[in-house]
Short mmCIF file of C-alpha atoms and ligand atoms in Angstrom, two decimals:
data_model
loop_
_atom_site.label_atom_id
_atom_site.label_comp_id
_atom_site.label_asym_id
_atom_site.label_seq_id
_atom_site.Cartn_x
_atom_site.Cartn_y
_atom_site.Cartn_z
CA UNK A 9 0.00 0.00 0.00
CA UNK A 10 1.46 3.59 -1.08
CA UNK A 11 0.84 6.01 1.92
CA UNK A 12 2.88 8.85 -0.16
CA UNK A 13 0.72 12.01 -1.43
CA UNK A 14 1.68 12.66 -4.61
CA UNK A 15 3.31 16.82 -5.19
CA UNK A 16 0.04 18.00 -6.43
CA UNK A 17 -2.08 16.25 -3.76
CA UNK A 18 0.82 18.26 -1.25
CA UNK A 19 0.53 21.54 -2.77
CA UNK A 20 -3.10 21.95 -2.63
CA UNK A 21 -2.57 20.84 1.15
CA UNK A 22 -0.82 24.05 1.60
CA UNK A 23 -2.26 25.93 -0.24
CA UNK A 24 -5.67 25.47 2.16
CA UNK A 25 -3.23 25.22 4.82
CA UNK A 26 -1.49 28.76 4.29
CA UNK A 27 -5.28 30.32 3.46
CA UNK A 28 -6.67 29.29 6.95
CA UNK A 29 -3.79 29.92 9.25
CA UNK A 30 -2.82 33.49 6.95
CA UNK A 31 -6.76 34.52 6.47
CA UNK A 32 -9.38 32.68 7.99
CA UNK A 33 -7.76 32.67 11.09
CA UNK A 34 -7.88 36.83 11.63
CA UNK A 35 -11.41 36.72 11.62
CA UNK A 36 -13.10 33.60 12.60
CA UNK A 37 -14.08 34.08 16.23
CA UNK A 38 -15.75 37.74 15.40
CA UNK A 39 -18.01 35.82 12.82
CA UNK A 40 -18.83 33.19 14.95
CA UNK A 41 -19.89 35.50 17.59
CA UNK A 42 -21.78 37.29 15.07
CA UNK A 43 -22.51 34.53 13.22
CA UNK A 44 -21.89 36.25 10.07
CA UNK A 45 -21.89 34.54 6.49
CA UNK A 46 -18.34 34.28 5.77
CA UNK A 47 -18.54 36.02 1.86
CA UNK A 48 -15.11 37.13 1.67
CA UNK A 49 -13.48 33.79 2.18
CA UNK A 50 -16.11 32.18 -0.22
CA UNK A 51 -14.99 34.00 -3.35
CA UNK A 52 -11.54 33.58 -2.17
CA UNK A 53 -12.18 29.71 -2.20
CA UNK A 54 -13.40 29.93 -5.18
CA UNK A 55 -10.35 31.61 -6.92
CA UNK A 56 -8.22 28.49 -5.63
CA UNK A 57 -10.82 26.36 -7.39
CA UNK A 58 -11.69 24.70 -3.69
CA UNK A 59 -15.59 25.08 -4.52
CA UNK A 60 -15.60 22.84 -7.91
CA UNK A 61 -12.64 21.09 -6.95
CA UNK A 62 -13.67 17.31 -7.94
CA UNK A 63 -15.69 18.71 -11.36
CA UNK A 64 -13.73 18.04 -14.65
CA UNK A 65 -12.28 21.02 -16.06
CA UNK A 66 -14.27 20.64 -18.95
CA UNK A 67 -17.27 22.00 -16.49
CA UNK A 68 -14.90 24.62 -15.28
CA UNK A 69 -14.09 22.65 -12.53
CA UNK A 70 -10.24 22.65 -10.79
CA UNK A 71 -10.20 18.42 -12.00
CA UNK A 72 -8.74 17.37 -8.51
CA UNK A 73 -8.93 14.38 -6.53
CA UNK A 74 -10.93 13.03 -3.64
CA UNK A 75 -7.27 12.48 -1.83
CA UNK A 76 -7.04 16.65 -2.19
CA UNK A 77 -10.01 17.19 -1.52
CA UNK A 78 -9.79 15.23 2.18
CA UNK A 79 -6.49 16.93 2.61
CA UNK A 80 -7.81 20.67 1.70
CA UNK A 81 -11.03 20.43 3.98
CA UNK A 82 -9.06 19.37 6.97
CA UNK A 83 -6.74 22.64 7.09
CA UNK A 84 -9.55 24.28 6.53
CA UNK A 85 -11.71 23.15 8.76
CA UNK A 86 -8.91 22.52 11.81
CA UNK A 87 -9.39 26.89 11.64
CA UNK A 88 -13.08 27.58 10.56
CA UNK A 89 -15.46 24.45 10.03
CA UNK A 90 -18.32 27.00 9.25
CA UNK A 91 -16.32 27.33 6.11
CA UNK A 92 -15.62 23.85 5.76
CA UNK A 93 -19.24 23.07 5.80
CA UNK A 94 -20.12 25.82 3.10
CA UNK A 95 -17.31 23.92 0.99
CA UNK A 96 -18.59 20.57 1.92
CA UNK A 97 -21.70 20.86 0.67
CA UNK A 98 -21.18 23.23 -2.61
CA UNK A 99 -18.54 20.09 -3.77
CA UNK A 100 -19.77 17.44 -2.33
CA UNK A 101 -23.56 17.16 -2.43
CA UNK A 102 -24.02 20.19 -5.32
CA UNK A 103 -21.35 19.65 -7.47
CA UNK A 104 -20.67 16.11 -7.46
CA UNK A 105 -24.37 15.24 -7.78
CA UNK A 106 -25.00 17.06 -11.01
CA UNK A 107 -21.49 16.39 -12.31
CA UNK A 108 -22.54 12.40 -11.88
CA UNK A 109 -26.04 12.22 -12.81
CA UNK A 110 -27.37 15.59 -13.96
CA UNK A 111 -28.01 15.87 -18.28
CA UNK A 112 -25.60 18.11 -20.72
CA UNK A 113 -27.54 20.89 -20.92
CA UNK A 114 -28.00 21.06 -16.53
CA UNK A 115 -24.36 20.72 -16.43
CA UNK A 116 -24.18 23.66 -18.58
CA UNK A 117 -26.63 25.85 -17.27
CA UNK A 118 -25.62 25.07 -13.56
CA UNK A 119 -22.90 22.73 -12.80
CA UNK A 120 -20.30 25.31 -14.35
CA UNK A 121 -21.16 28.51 -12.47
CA UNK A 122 -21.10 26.33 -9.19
CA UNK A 123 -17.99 24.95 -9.99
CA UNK A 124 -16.63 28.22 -10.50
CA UNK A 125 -17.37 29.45 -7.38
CA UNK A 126 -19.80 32.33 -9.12
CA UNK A 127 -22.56 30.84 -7.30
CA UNK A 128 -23.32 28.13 -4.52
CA UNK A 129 -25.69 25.84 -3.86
CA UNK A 130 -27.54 23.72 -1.28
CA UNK A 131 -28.76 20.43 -0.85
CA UNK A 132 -32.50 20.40 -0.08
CA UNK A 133 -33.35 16.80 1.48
CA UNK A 134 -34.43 17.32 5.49
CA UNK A 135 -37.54 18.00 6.46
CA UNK A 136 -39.22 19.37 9.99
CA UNK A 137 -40.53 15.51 10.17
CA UNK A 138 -38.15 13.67 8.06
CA UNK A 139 -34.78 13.89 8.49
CA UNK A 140 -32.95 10.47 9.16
CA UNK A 141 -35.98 8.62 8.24
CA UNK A 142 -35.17 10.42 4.70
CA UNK A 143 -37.94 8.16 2.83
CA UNK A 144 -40.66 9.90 4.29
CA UNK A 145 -40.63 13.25 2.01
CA UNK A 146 -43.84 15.27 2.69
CA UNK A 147 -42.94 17.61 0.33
CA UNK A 148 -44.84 17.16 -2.95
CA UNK A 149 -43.56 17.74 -6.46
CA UNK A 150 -46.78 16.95 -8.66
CA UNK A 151 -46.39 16.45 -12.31
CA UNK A 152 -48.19 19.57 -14.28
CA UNK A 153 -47.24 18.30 -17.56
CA UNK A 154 -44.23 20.90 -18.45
CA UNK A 155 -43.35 21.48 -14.62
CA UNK A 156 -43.68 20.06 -11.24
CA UNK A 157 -45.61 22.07 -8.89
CA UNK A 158 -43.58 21.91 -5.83
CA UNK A 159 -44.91 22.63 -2.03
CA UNK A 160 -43.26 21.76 1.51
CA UNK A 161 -40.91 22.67 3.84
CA UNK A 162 -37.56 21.76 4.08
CA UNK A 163 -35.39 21.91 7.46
CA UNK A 164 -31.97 22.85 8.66
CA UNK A 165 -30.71 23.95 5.36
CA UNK A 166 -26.63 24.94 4.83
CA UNK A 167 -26.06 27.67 2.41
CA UNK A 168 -30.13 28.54 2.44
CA UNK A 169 -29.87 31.87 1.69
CA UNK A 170 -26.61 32.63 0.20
CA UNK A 171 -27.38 30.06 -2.06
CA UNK A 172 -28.53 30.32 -5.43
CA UNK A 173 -29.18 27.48 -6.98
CA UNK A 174 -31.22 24.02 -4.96
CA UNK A 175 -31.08 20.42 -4.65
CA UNK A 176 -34.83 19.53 -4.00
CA UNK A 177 -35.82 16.22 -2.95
CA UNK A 178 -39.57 15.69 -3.10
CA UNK A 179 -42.50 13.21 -3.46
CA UNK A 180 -44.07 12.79 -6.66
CA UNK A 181 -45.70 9.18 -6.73
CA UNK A 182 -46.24 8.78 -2.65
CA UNK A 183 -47.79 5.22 -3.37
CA UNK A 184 -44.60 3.94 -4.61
CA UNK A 185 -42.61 5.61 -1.24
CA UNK A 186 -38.71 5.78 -2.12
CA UNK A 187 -39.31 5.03 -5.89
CA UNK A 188 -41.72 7.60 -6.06
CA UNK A 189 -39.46 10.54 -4.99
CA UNK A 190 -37.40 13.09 -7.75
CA UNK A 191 -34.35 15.29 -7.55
CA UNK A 192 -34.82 18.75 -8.84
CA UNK A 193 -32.60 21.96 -9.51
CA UNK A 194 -34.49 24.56 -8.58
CA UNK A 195 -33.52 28.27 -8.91
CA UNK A 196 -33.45 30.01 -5.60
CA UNK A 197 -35.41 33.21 -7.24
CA UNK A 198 -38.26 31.27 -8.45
CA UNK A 199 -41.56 32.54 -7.15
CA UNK A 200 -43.12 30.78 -3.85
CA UNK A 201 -39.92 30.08 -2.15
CA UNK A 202 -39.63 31.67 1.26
CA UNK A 203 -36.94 31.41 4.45
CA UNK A 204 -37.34 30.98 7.96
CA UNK A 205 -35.41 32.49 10.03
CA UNK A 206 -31.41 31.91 10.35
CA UNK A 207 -30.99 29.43 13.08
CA UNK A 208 -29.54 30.32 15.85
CA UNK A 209 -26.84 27.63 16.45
CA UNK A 210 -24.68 26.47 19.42
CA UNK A 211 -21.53 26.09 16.88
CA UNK A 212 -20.92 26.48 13.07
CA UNK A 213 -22.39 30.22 13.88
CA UNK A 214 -21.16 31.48 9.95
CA UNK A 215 -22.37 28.99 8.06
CA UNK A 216 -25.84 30.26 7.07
CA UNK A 217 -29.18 27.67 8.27
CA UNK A 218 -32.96 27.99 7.52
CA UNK A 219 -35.68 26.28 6.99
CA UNK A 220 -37.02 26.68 3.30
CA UNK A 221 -40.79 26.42 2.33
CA UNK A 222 -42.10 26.16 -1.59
CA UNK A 223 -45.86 27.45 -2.34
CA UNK A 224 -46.77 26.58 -5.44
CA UNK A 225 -43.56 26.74 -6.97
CA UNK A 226 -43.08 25.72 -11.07
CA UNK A 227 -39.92 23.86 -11.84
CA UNK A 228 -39.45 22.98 -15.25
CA UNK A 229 -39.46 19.69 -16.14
CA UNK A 230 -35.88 19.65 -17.62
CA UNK A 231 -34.78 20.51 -14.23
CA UNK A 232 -35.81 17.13 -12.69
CA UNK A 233 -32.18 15.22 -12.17
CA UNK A 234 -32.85 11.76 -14.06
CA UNK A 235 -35.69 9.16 -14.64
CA UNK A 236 -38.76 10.08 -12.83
CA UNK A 237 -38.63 8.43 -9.35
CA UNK A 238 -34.68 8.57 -9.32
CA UNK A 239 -34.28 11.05 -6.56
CA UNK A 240 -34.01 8.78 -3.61
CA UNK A 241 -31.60 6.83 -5.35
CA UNK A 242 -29.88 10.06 -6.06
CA UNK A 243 -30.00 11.45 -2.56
CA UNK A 244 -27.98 8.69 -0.89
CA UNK A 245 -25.27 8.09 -3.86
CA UNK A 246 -24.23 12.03 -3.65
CA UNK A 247 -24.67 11.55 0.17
CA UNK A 248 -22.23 8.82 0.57
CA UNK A 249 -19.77 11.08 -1.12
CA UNK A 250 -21.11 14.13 1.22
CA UNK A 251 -19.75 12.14 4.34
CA UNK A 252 -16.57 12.01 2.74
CA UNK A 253 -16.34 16.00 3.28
CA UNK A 254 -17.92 15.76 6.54
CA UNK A 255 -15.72 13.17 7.77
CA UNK A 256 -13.20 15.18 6.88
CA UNK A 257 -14.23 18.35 8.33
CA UNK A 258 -14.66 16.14 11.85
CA UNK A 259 -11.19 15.33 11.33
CA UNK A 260 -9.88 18.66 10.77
CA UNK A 261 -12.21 19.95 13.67
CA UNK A 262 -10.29 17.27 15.93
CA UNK A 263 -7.09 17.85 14.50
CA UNK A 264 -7.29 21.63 14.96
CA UNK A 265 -8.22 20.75 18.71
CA UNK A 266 -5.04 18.94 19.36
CA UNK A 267 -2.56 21.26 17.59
CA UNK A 268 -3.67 23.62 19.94
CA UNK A 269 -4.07 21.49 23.42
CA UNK A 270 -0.33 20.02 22.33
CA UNK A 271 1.23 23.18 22.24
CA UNK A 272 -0.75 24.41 25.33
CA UNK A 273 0.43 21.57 27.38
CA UNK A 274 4.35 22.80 26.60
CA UNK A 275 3.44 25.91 27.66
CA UNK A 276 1.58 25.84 30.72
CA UNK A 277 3.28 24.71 34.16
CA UNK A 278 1.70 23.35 37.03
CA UNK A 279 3.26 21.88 39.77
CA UNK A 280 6.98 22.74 38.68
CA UNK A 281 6.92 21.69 35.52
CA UNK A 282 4.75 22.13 31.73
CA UNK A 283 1.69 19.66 31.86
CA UNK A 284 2.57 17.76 29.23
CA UNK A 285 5.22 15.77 31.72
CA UNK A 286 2.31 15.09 33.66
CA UNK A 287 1.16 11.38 32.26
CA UNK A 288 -1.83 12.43 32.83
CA UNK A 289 -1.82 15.26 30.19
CA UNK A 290 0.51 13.21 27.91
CA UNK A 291 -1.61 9.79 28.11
CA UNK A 292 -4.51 12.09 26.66
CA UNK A 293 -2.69 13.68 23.87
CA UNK A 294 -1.34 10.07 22.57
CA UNK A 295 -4.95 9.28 23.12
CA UNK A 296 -5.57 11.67 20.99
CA UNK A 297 -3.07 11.23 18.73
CA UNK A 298 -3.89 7.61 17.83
CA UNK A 299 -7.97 8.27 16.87
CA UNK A 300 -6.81 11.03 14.74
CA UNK A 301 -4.19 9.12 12.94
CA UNK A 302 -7.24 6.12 12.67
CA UNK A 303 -9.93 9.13 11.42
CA UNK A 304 -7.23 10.03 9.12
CA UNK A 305 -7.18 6.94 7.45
CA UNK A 306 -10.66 6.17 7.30
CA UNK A 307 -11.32 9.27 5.34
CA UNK A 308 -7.87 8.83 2.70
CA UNK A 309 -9.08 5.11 1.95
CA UNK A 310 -12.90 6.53 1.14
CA UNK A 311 -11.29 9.09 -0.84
CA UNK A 312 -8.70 6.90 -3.00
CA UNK A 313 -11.82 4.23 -3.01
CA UNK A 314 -13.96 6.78 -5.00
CA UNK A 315 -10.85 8.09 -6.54
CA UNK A 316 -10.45 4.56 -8.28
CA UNK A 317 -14.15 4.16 -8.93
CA UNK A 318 -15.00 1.59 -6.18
CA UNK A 319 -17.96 1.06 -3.87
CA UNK A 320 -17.70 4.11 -1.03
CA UNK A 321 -21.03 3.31 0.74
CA UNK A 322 -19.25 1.95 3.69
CA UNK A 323 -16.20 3.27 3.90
CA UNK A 324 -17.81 6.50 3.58
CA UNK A 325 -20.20 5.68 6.53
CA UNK A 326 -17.37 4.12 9.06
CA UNK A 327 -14.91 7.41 8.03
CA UNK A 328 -18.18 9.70 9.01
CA UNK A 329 -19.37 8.17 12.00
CA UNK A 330 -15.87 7.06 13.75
CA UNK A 331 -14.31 10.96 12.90
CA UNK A 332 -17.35 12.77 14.33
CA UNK A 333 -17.17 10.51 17.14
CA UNK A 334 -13.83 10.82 17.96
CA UNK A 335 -13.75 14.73 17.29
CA UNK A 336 -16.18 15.11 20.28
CA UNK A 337 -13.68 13.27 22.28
CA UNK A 338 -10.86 15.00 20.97
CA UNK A 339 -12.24 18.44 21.17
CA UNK A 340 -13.43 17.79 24.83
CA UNK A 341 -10.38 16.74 25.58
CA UNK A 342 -8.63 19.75 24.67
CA UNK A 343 -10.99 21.73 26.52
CA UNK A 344 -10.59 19.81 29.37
CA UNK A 345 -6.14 20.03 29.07
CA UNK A 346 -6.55 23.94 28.88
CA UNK A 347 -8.66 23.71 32.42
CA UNK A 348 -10.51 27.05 32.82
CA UNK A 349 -8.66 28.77 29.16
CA UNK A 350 -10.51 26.06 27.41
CA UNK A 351 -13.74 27.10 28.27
CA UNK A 352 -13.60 30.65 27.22
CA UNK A 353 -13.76 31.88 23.85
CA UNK A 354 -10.09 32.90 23.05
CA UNK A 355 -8.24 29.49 23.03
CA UNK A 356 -10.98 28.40 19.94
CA UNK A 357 -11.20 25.01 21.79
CA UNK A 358 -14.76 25.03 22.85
CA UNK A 359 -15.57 26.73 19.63
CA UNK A 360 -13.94 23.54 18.27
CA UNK A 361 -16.00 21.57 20.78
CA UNK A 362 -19.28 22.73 19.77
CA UNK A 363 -18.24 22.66 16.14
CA UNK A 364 -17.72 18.82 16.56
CA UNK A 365 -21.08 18.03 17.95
CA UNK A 366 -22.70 19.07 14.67
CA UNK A 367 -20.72 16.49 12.64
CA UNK A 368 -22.49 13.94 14.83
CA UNK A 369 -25.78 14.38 13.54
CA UNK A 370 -25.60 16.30 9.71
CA UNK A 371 -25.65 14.47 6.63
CA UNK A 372 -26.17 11.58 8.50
CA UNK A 373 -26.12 10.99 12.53
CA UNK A 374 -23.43 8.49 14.09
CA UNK A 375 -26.51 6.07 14.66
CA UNK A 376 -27.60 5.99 10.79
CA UNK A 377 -23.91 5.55 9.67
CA UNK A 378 -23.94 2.48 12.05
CA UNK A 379 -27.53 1.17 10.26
CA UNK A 380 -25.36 1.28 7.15
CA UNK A 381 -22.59 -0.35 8.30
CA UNK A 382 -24.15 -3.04 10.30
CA UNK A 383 -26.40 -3.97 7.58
CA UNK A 384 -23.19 -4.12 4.95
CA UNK A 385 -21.97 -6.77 7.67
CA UNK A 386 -25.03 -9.01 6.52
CA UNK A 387 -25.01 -8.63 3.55
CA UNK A 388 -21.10 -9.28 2.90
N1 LIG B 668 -27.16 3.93 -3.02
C1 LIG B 668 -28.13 3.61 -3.90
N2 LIG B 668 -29.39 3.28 -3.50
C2 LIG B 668 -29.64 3.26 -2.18
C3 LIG B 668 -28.65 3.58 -1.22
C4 LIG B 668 -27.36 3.93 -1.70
N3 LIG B 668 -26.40 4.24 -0.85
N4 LIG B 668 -29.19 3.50 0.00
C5 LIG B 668 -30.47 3.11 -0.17
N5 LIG B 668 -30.74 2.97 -1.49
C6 LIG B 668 -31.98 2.54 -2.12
C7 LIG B 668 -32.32 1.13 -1.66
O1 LIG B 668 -31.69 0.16 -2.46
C8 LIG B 668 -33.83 1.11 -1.83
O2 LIG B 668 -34.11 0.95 -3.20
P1 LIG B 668 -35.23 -0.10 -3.70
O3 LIG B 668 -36.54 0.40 -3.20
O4 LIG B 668 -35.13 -0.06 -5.19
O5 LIG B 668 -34.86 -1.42 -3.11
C9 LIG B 668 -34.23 2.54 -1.47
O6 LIG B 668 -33.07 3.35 -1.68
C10 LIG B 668 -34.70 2.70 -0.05
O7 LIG B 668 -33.65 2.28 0.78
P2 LIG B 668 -33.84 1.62 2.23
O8 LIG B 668 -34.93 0.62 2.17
O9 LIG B 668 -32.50 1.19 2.69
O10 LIG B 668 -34.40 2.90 3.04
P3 LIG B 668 -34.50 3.14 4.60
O11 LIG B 668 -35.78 3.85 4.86
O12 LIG B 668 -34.21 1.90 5.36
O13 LIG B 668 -33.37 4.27 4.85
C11 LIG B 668 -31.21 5.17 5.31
C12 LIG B 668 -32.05 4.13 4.54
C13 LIG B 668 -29.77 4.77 5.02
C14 LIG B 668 -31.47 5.15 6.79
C15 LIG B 668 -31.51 6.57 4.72
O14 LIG B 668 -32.83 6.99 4.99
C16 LIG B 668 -30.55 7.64 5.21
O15 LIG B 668 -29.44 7.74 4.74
N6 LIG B 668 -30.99 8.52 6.16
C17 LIG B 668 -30.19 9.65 6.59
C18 LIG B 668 -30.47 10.85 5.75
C19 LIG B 668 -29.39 11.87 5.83
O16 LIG B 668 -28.21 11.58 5.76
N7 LIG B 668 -29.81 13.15 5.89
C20 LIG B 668 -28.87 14.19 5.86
C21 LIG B 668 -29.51 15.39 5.26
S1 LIG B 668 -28.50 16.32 4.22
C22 LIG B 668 -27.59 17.38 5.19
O17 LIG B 668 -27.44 17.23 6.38
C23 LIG B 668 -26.96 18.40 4.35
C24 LIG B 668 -26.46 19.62 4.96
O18 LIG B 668 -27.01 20.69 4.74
C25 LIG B 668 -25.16 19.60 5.67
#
């Protein structure tokens, strides 16, 4: 097995690397507290191609890897994971969706401006009653002939306003449940589509979340993704490669945690000497150390799996649920080695904390990952 990154895969490392610790660093706690939309460092992203990075140039895309990709949204998200998120979703569950499945011309029209950065979009699946039990869409696209009327609400929704451009799931043959549910691009200026309110969250304060409802709203018929009934289908395939990105946002989350509780613990002295030659504070960090190095590799094999075109379904599930999981014991670990620092707002490790509770339970909670996986073991 070859563990080496190739230069390229290296170089975009830094690259993310040098953007979060030179620029998103400056800034990130004053946005969290006021839990402002980070714009500035969006069309920066996009200018190093980190918002299309997967799509082929040929769709304007920057033609990276899933390695890079893994390896780009950990620096970033060991500073800011509200900004990790934002590019999570845009390349994972936007870009990669319509890149995969979506027609010529929707590639065209949409999958080009995304991947250039121009524009982002979000992923419309959640709903106030259905949100792991995903099947269940209330919302209703009904076939008008040339359109779909589309009504419902949809919950918890990254990038809802600064969006532009949608990912709708919805129900348009409820008698035939999961085969009776279509994918749709929907423009976000289309009439009948209102917000709720931002949500006011404990972590992942920049990132922007709403609820989204659709009155009577007319989507064109070319903009359904695929055969009719196709949209379940299509919801968990560009999933699976969604908890790719949020695996490794956990890990970056965790990683970002430990940087700073290792350096801490050479700093600080108590009783005569720094804490880290208290076994006690170094028992935790190599603790530490060893679930991160495990998260790690979870999320590279998922990547180089989809890289070479194989089955990421589990892999993609056990990197999810066992880097979320470990970043919430990581991160409250680090709180807990800066003592009374870690639980104010300066040292960014219970900022890191809360960040890591949300990669628990988005695009998939630790328990669904696990429904996955265990039923994989039954199957094999
Ligand atoms: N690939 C292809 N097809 C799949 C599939 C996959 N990975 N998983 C399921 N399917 C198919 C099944 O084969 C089945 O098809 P048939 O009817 O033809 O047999 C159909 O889909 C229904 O599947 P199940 O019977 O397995 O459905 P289920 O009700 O048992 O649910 C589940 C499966 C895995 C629990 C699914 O509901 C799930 O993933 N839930 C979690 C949803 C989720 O992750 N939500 C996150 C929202 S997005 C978000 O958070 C974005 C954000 O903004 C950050």
């Amino acid at each position: 097995m070859n563990f080496d990154f190739t230069e390229e895969q290296l170089m975009i490392q830094q690259a993310a690397r040098d953007y979060a610790q030179r620029e998103l660093i400056q800034d990130v706690l004053e946005r969290e507290e006021k839990a402002e939309f980070p714009a500035r460092h969006v069309k920066n992203l996009a200018e190093l191609g980190f918002l299309g990075m997967m799509v082929s140039p040929e769709y304007d895309g920057a033609g990276m890897d899933s390695v890079s990709y893994v390896l780009a949204l950990q620096e970033i998200a060991k500073v800011d994971a509200s900004v990790a998120v934002i590019m999570s979703v845009n390349n994972s569950l936007v870009c990669y969706g319509l890149q995969r499945f979506a027609n010529e011309e929707q590639k065209q029209k949409y999958l080009k401006p995304l991947a250039r950065g121009e524009v982002i979009g979000a992923f419309l699946l959640s709903e106030p009653e259905a949100g792991s039990d995903a099947t269940h869409q209330h919302a209703v696209a009904e076939d008008k002939g040339d359109y779909y009327l589309l009504n419902g609400t949809k919950n918890w929704i990254t990038n809802a306003s600064s969006a532009s451009v949608y990912i709708v799931m919805a129900q348009t043959h409820p008698d035939k449940k999961s085969r009776g549910i279509n994918a749709f691009i929907v423009d976000k200026n289309t009439p009948g589509i209102t917000l709720g309110p931002h949500e006011n969250k404990m972590g992942m304060r920049s990132s922007d979340t709403h609820s989204v409802m659709f009155s009577d709203v007319k989507v064109p018929k070319e903009n359904r993704i695929g055969e009719d009934g196709f949209g379940f289908k299509f919801a968990m395939m560009v999933l699976e490669a969604g908890r790719i990105g949020i695996a490794s946002q956990a890990l970056g989350i965790a990683t970002g945690a430990f940087e700073r509780a290792l350096a801490y613990s050479q700093e600080r002295k108590a009783f005569g000497t720094e804490i880290f030659n208290h076994q006690s504070v170094a028992f935790k960090l190599s603790d530490m150390a060893v679930k991160i190095e495990n998260a790690r590799n979870l999320c590279l094999k998922a990547a180089w799996l989809k890289d070479n075109h194989q089955s990421i379904t589990v892999a993609g599930a056990m990197a999810k649920q066992y880097a979320a999981d470990i970043a919430m014991e990581v991160t409250t670990e680090a709180v807990q080695i800066h003592g009374g620092y870690g639980y104010v707002k300066e040292y960014h490790v219970e900022r890191l904390m809360r960040e890591a509770k949300l990669t628990q339970i988005y695009e998939g909670t630790s328990e669904i990952q696990k429904i996955i996986i265990s039923r994989s073991l039954i199957k094999e």
